[in-house]
Amino acid sequence: MADKPYKDDDKNKEYRPFDENQDVQYDFTEEAGKKKMLSKFRSKPVLAVVAIIILVGVVYKVVQVVKADHQKPSLPAVSEQSKLASINAQAKQANLEAIKKQEAAEKVLNQKLAAQKAQQVEESQKSIVQLRQMQTQTQQHLASVDQSLQQVSNQLSVVATQVGKLSAQMQALQAEKSHEAQLKAEMKKKQDAVTRAKLNYFVQAVIPGRAWLKSPNGQSLTVTVGDTIPAYGQVLSIDSYSGSVVTSSGHVIQYAMQEQ
């Protein structure tokens, strides 16, 4: 795309993009001037040599400037390497210090853990000793209790033996008393029989609630219900109609010659 000069209202020349679609108008007058100038240079070799020397000098200067520009960054590179080395050294030193601090902290922690473990072991041993003492005391107490129980058991055995003996004695006494009572009853029956044979009461007269008794030997007796007649027992009832007196011995006293 070519640029085309134009004039604005302020008479200032500016360049604006030239549209390729527009027709390009070449200034043949300008090209003709350039050709004339070239012809003049060709006609003057001295000027050409001077121009070449100047051009070589300019190129040399440019090359020197470029070399200087390329050599200057080498110094900062060296300084950066030294900085990196210093940073690495500082990092290593910091890392070593951190490792030392960590090792010191781990050492302190291990010491604390060892102390705690030793304390726990000591407390555990004390607890074990206390438990053993308690176990010993408990065993002694149980032994004492067993001994007391054995003594009580022995005493109970003695008491049981004594109770057995007393029970046997009581049974013997009861048997003896029963035998004595039986003997006494038999003797009493015999005595009553003898007495009744001697007395042999009969009813002489009777009224409701009272009776008059008399024996063959002339003994007389007046009785009411509840009275006791020797050899006959207690009077249970008096029947005035039949003239009979019922006694607790089972004998019934009636009128003369009718005793049962």
mmCIF file of C-alpha atoms in Angstrom:
data_model
loop_
_atom_site.group_PDB
_atom_site.id
_atom_site.type_symbol
_atom_site.label_atom_id
_atom_site.label_comp_id
_atom_site.label_asym_id
_atom_site.label_seq_id
_atom_site.Cartn_x
_atom_site.Cartn_y
_atom_site.Cartn_z
ATOM 1 C CA MET A 1 0.000 0.000 0.000
ATOM 2 C CA ALA A 2 1.440 3.427 -0.917
ATOM 3 C CA ASP A 3 1.120 6.709 0.910
ATOM 4 C CA LYS A 4 -0.160 9.798 -0.877
ATOM 5 C CA PRO A 5 0.327 13.367 0.296
ATOM 6 C CA TYR A 6 -2.650 15.655 0.581
ATOM 7 C CA LYS A 7 -3.336 19.173 1.669
ATOM 8 C CA ASP A 8 -5.821 20.072 4.362
ATOM 9 C CA ASP A 9 -7.385 23.416 5.182
ATOM 10 C CA ASP A 10 -4.434 24.407 7.478
ATOM 11 C CA LYS A 11 -1.973 23.782 4.632
ATOM 12 C CA ASN A 12 -0.118 21.099 6.609
ATOM 13 C CA LYS A 13 1.082 18.110 4.755
ATOM 14 C CA GLU A 14 0.079 14.730 6.302
ATOM 15 C CA TYR A 15 0.218 11.172 5.059
ATOM 16 C CA ARG A 16 -2.777 8.991 4.911
ATOM 17 C CA PRO A 17 -3.096 5.403 3.738
ATOM 18 C CA PHE A 18 -3.495 5.087 0.057
ATOM 19 C CA ASP A 19 -6.149 2.862 -1.223
ATOM 20 C CA GLU A 20 -4.816 0.159 -3.481
ATOM 21 C CA ASN A 21 -7.954 0.261 -5.497
ATOM 22 C CA GLN A 22 -7.166 3.789 -6.612
ATOM 23 C CA ASP A 23 -4.935 4.434 -9.586
ATOM 24 C CA VAL A 24 -1.312 5.288 -8.752
ATOM 25 C CA GLN A 25 -0.019 8.388 -10.461
ATOM 26 C CA TYR A 26 3.779 8.469 -10.727
ATOM 27 C CA ASP A 27 5.692 11.700 -10.852
ATOM 28 C CA PHE A 28 7.948 11.221 -13.830
ATOM 29 C CA THR A 29 9.594 14.558 -13.165
ATOM 30 C CA GLU A 30 11.007 13.349 -9.766
ATOM 31 C CA GLU A 31 12.395 10.153 -11.246
ATOM 32 C CA ALA A 32 14.094 12.128 -13.929
ATOM 33 C CA GLY A 33 15.847 14.261 -11.270
ATOM 34 C CA LYS A 34 17.148 11.168 -9.464
ATOM 35 C CA LYS A 35 18.614 9.832 -12.681
ATOM 36 C CA LYS A 36 20.474 13.069 -13.211
ATOM 37 C CA MET A 37 21.980 12.931 -9.706
ATOM 38 C CA LEU A 38 23.169 9.341 -10.206
ATOM 39 C CA SER A 39 24.830 10.360 -13.398
ATOM 40 C CA LYS A 40 26.689 13.066 -11.539
ATOM 41 C CA PHE A 41 28.006 10.562 -8.892
ATOM 42 C CA ARG A 42 29.165 8.215 -11.555
ATOM 43 C CA SER A 43 31.038 10.966 -13.123
ATOM 44 C CA LYS A 44 32.898 11.711 -9.907
ATOM 45 C CA PRO A 45 34.771 8.616 -8.511
ATOM 46 C CA VAL A 46 36.471 10.594 -5.778
ATOM 47 C CA LEU A 47 33.207 11.466 -4.182
ATOM 48 C CA ALA A 48 32.199 7.814 -4.302
ATOM 49 C CA VAL A 49 35.374 6.740 -2.518
ATOM 50 C CA VAL A 50 34.829 9.337 0.165
ATOM 51 C CA ALA A 51 31.266 8.196 0.585
ATOM 52 C CA ILE A 52 32.438 4.597 0.942
ATOM 53 C CA ILE A 53 35.014 5.546 3.582
ATOM 54 C CA ILE A 54 32.414 7.471 5.505
ATOM 55 C CA LEU A 55 30.048 4.529 5.215
ATOM 56 C CA VAL A 56 32.749 2.143 6.476
ATOM 57 C CA GLY A 57 33.435 4.437 9.425
ATOM 58 C CA VAL A 58 29.779 4.598 10.265
ATOM 59 C CA VAL A 59 29.500 0.826 10.023
ATOM 60 C CA TYR A 60 32.567 0.406 12.281
ATOM 61 C CA LYS A 61 31.061 2.707 14.885
ATOM 62 C CA VAL A 62 27.816 0.831 14.718
ATOM 63 C CA VAL A 63 29.645 -2.476 15.138
ATOM 64 C CA GLN A 64 31.569 -1.123 18.156
ATOM 65 C CA VAL A 65 28.363 0.114 19.714
ATOM 66 C CA VAL A 66 26.712 -3.253 19.133
ATOM 67 C CA LYS A 67 29.701 -5.092 20.657
ATOM 68 C CA ALA A 68 29.644 -2.809 23.663
ATOM 69 C CA ASP A 69 25.960 -3.454 24.068
ATOM 70 C CA HIS A 70 26.580 -7.208 23.915
ATOM 71 C CA GLN A 71 29.490 -7.097 26.388
ATOM 72 C CA LYS A 72 27.790 -4.952 29.062
ATOM 73 C CA PRO A 73 25.218 -7.592 30.166
ATOM 74 C CA SER A 74 28.028 -10.012 31.072
ATOM 75 C CA LEU A 75 28.828 -8.039 34.235
ATOM 76 C CA PRO A 76 25.300 -8.240 35.608
ATOM 77 C CA ALA A 77 25.312 -11.960 34.867
ATOM 78 C CA VAL A 78 28.361 -12.410 37.068
ATOM 79 C CA SER A 79 26.772 -10.326 39.825
ATOM 80 C CA GLU A 80 23.563 -12.317 39.525
ATOM 81 C CA GLN A 81 25.517 -15.557 39.850
ATOM 82 C CA SER A 82 27.198 -14.229 42.972
ATOM 83 C CA LYS A 83 23.811 -13.180 44.309
ATOM 84 C CA LEU A 84 22.408 -16.629 43.549
ATOM 85 C CA ALA A 85 25.400 -18.233 45.245
ATOM 86 C CA SER A 86 24.902 -15.974 48.269
ATOM 87 C CA ILE A 87 21.191 -16.768 48.329
ATOM 88 C CA ASN A 88 21.944 -20.494 48.078
ATOM 89 C CA ALA A 89 24.485 -20.194 50.888
ATOM 90 C CA GLN A 90 21.992 -18.307 53.034
ATOM 91 C CA ALA A 91 19.311 -20.876 52.218
ATOM 92 C CA LYS A 92 21.664 -23.704 53.168
ATOM 93 C CA GLN A 93 22.598 -21.903 56.378
ATOM 94 C CA ALA A 94 18.919 -21.299 57.177
ATOM 95 C CA ASN A 95 18.169 -24.930 56.360
ATOM 96 C CA LEU A 96 20.982 -26.079 58.653
ATOM 97 C CA GLU A 97 19.757 -23.806 61.428
ATOM 98 C CA ALA A 98 16.200 -25.074 60.929
ATOM 99 C CA ILE A 99 17.477 -28.653 61.061
ATOM 100 C CA LYS A 100 19.437 -27.890 64.234
ATOM 101 C CA LYS A 101 16.387 -26.242 65.803
ATOM 102 C CA GLN A 102 14.236 -29.192 64.793
ATOM 103 C CA GLU A 103 16.781 -31.632 66.210
ATOM 104 C CA ALA A 104 16.961 -29.599 69.437
ATOM 105 C CA ALA A 105 13.166 -29.506 69.654
ATOM 106 C CA GLU A 106 12.991 -33.251 68.984
ATOM 107 C CA LYS A 107 15.653 -33.822 71.638
ATOM 108 C CA VAL A 108 13.710 -31.760 74.186
ATOM 109 C CA LEU A 109 10.502 -33.535 73.196
ATOM 110 C CA ASN A 110 12.170 -36.931 73.500
ATOM 111 C CA GLN A 111 13.519 -35.956 76.920
ATOM 112 C CA LYS A 112 10.048 -34.860 78.014
ATOM 113 C CA LEU A 113 8.529 -38.063 76.655
ATOM 114 C CA ALA A 114 11.220 -40.112 78.386
ATOM 115 C CA ALA A 115 10.587 -38.255 81.659
ATOM 116 C CA GLN A 116 6.838 -38.753 81.310
ATOM 117 C CA LYS A 117 7.353 -42.415 80.499
ATOM 118 C CA ALA A 118 9.651 -42.840 83.495
ATOM 119 C CA GLN A 119 7.100 -41.093 85.709
ATOM 120 C CA GLN A 120 4.332 -43.297 84.346
ATOM 121 C CA VAL A 121 6.447 -46.388 84.944
ATOM 122 C CA GLU A 122 7.176 -45.236 88.502
ATOM 123 C CA GLU A 123 3.497 -44.536 89.147
ATOM 124 C CA SER A 124 2.591 -47.910 87.655
ATOM 125 C CA GLN A 125 5.102 -49.616 89.919
ATOM 126 C CA LYS A 126 3.696 -47.757 92.936
ATOM 127 C CA SER A 127 0.196 -48.793 91.916
ATOM 128 C CA ILE A 128 1.340 -52.392 91.536
ATOM 129 C CA VAL A 129 2.946 -52.286 94.992
ATOM 130 C CA GLN A 130 -0.232 -50.824 96.480
ATOM 131 C CA LEU A 131 -2.349 -53.447 94.733
ATOM 132 C CA ARG A 132 -0.094 -56.191 96.037
ATOM 133 C CA GLN A 133 -0.343 -54.776 99.562
ATOM 134 C CA MET A 134 -4.122 -54.604 99.235
ATOM 135 C CA GLN A 135 -4.143 -58.158 97.901
ATOM 136 C CA THR A 136 -2.030 -59.314 100.837
ATOM 137 C CA GLN A 137 -4.302 -57.522 103.302
ATOM 138 C CA THR A 138 -7.362 -58.985 101.600
ATOM 139 C CA GLN A 139 -5.887 -62.471 101.740
ATOM 140 C CA GLN A 140 -5.058 -62.014 105.423
ATOM 141 C CA HIS A 141 -8.571 -60.745 106.095
ATOM 142 C CA LEU A 142 -10.067 -63.673 104.188
ATOM 143 C CA ALA A 143 -7.856 -66.056 106.125
ATOM 144 C CA SER A 144 -9.031 -64.456 109.374
ATOM 145 C CA VAL A 145 -12.642 -64.701 108.215
ATOM 146 C CA ASP A 146 -12.134 -68.345 107.259
ATOM 147 C CA GLN A 147 -10.619 -69.013 110.668
ATOM 148 C CA SER A 148 -13.543 -67.266 112.366
ATOM 149 C CA LEU A 149 -15.994 -69.239 110.253
ATOM 150 C CA GLN A 150 -14.173 -72.429 111.143
ATOM 151 C CA GLN A 151 -14.395 -71.531 114.825
ATOM 152 C CA VAL A 152 -18.088 -70.722 114.469
ATOM 153 C CA SER A 153 -18.606 -73.987 112.613
ATOM 154 C CA ASN A 154 -16.834 -75.867 115.386
ATOM 155 C CA GLN A 155 -18.911 -74.076 118.000
ATOM 156 C CA LEU A 156 -22.062 -74.869 116.046
ATOM 157 C CA SER A 157 -20.997 -78.492 115.900
ATOM 158 C CA VAL A 158 -20.481 -78.478 119.660
ATOM 159 C CA VAL A 159 -23.828 -76.776 120.175
ATOM 160 C CA ALA A 160 -25.497 -79.244 117.822
ATOM 161 C CA THR A 161 -23.929 -82.095 119.762
ATOM 162 C CA GLN A 162 -25.087 -80.588 123.031
ATOM 163 C CA VAL A 163 -28.550 -79.980 121.596
ATOM 164 C CA GLY A 164 -28.633 -83.580 120.448
ATOM 165 C CA LYS A 165 -27.648 -84.726 123.888
ATOM 166 C CA LEU A 166 -30.234 -82.458 125.503
ATOM 167 C CA SER A 167 -32.855 -83.662 123.071
ATOM 168 C CA ALA A 168 -31.996 -87.245 123.895
ATOM 169 C CA GLN A 169 -32.142 -86.413 127.577
ATOM 170 C CA MET A 170 -35.493 -84.665 127.112
ATOM 171 C CA GLN A 171 -36.828 -87.614 125.219
ATOM 172 C CA ALA A 172 -35.574 -89.908 127.948
ATOM 173 C CA LEU A 173 -37.164 -87.692 130.598
ATOM 174 C CA GLN A 174 -40.408 -87.540 128.664
ATOM 175 C CA ALA A 175 -40.380 -91.283 128.254
ATOM 176 C CA GLU A 176 -39.624 -91.668 131.924
ATOM 177 C CA LYS A 177 -42.345 -89.222 132.868
ATOM 178 C CA SER A 178 -44.775 -90.929 130.565
ATOM 179 C CA HIS A 179 -43.873 -94.250 132.075
ATOM 180 C CA GLU A 180 -44.227 -92.822 135.556
ATOM 181 C CA ALA A 181 -47.562 -91.281 134.651
ATOM 182 C CA GLN A 182 -48.686 -94.549 133.249
ATOM 183 C CA LEU A 183 -47.568 -96.329 136.376
ATOM 184 C CA LYS A 184 -49.276 -93.737 138.520
ATOM 185 C CA ALA A 185 -52.465 -94.068 136.499
ATOM 186 C CA GLU A 186 -52.376 -97.791 136.830
ATOM 187 C CA MET A 187 -51.653 -97.537 140.514
ATOM 188 C CA LYS A 188 -54.443 -94.996 140.891
ATOM 189 C CA LYS A 189 -56.821 -97.248 139.075
ATOM 190 C CA LYS A 190 -55.882 -100.047 141.352
ATOM 191 C CA GLN A 191 -56.225 -97.845 144.404
ATOM 192 C CA ASP A 192 -59.542 -96.493 143.148
ATOM 193 C CA ALA A 193 -60.739 -100.006 142.530
ATOM 194 C CA VAL A 194 -59.751 -100.984 146.031
ATOM 195 C CA THR A 195 -61.369 -97.839 147.439
ATOM 196 C CA ARG A 196 -64.499 -98.338 145.415
ATOM 197 C CA ALA A 197 -64.632 -101.917 146.577
ATOM 198 C CA LYS A 198 -64.391 -100.705 150.122
ATOM 199 C CA LEU A 199 -66.810 -97.801 149.735
ATOM 200 C CA ASN A 200 -69.207 -99.080 147.105
ATOM 201 C CA TYR A 201 -71.414 -95.954 147.218
ATOM 202 C CA PHE A 202 -75.091 -96.106 146.241
ATOM 203 C CA VAL A 203 -77.769 -93.418 145.939
ATOM 204 C CA GLN A 204 -79.884 -93.036 149.002
ATOM 205 C CA ALA A 205 -81.896 -90.002 147.864
ATOM 206 C CA VAL A 206 -81.751 -87.553 144.977
ATOM 207 C CA ILE A 207 -83.240 -84.216 144.041
ATOM 208 C CA PRO A 208 -82.467 -82.053 140.999
ATOM 209 C CA GLY A 209 -78.802 -81.028 141.339
ATOM 210 C CA ARG A 210 -78.047 -82.923 144.513
ATOM 211 C CA ALA A 211 -77.690 -86.534 145.619
ATOM 212 C CA TRP A 212 -77.143 -88.346 148.883
ATOM 213 C CA LEU A 213 -74.793 -91.263 148.731
ATOM 214 C CA LYS A 214 -74.147 -94.007 151.266
ATOM 215 C CA SER A 215 -71.733 -96.925 151.555
ATOM 216 C CA PRO A 216 -72.333 -100.398 153.031
ATOM 217 C CA ASN A 217 -70.062 -99.566 155.952
ATOM 218 C CA GLY A 218 -72.363 -96.686 156.887
ATOM 219 C CA GLN A 219 -70.436 -93.694 155.332
ATOM 220 C CA SER A 220 -72.728 -91.090 153.787
ATOM 221 C CA LEU A 221 -71.877 -88.302 151.322
ATOM 222 C CA THR A 222 -73.834 -85.430 149.781
ATOM 223 C CA VAL A 223 -72.644 -84.340 146.317
ATOM 224 C CA THR A 224 -73.530 -81.853 143.624
ATOM 225 C CA VAL A 225 -72.378 -81.512 140.027
ATOM 226 C CA GLY A 226 -68.612 -80.745 140.004
ATOM 227 C CA ASP A 227 -67.811 -82.356 143.331
ATOM 228 C CA THR A 228 -65.105 -85.028 143.511
ATOM 229 C CA ILE A 229 -65.828 -88.442 144.950
ATOM 230 C CA PRO A 230 -62.786 -90.447 146.115
ATOM 231 C CA ALA A 231 -62.096 -93.411 143.799
ATOM 232 C CA TYR A 232 -64.926 -92.243 141.479
ATOM 233 C CA GLY A 233 -63.677 -88.929 140.219
ATOM 234 C CA GLN A 234 -65.656 -85.758 139.497
ATOM 235 C CA VAL A 235 -69.471 -85.706 139.418
ATOM 236 C CA LEU A 236 -70.515 -84.927 135.852
ATOM 237 C CA SER A 237 -74.293 -85.072 136.179
ATOM 238 C CA ILE A 238 -77.142 -86.017 138.561
ATOM 239 C CA ASP A 239 -80.350 -87.501 137.154
ATOM 240 C CA SER A 240 -83.177 -87.130 139.693
ATOM 241 C CA TYR A 241 -85.648 -89.173 137.612
ATOM 242 C CA SER A 242 -83.497 -92.288 137.326
ATOM 243 C CA GLY A 243 -81.605 -91.640 140.568
ATOM 244 C CA SER A 244 -78.135 -91.946 138.968
ATOM 245 C CA VAL A 245 -74.908 -89.986 139.475
ATOM 246 C CA VAL A 246 -72.404 -90.031 136.544
ATOM 247 C CA THR A 247 -68.685 -89.651 137.479
ATOM 248 C CA SER A 248 -65.546 -88.883 135.427
ATOM 249 C CA SER A 249 -64.103 -92.345 136.095
ATOM 250 C CA GLY A 250 -66.902 -93.815 134.030
ATOM 251 C CA HIS A 251 -68.702 -95.329 136.990
ATOM 252 C CA VAL A 252 -72.386 -94.528 137.525
ATOM 253 C CA ILE A 253 -73.690 -94.545 141.092
ATOM 254 C CA GLN A 254 -77.314 -95.602 141.366
ATOM 255 C CA TYR A 255 -79.703 -96.789 143.961
ATOM 256 C CA ALA A 256 -78.699 -99.633 146.302
ATOM 257 C CA MET A 257 -77.236 -102.744 144.629
ATOM 258 C CA GLN A 258 -77.313 -101.078 141.109
ATOM 259 C CA GLU A 259 -73.861 -99.473 140.859
ATOM 260 C CA GLN A 260 -72.143 -99.856 137.500
#
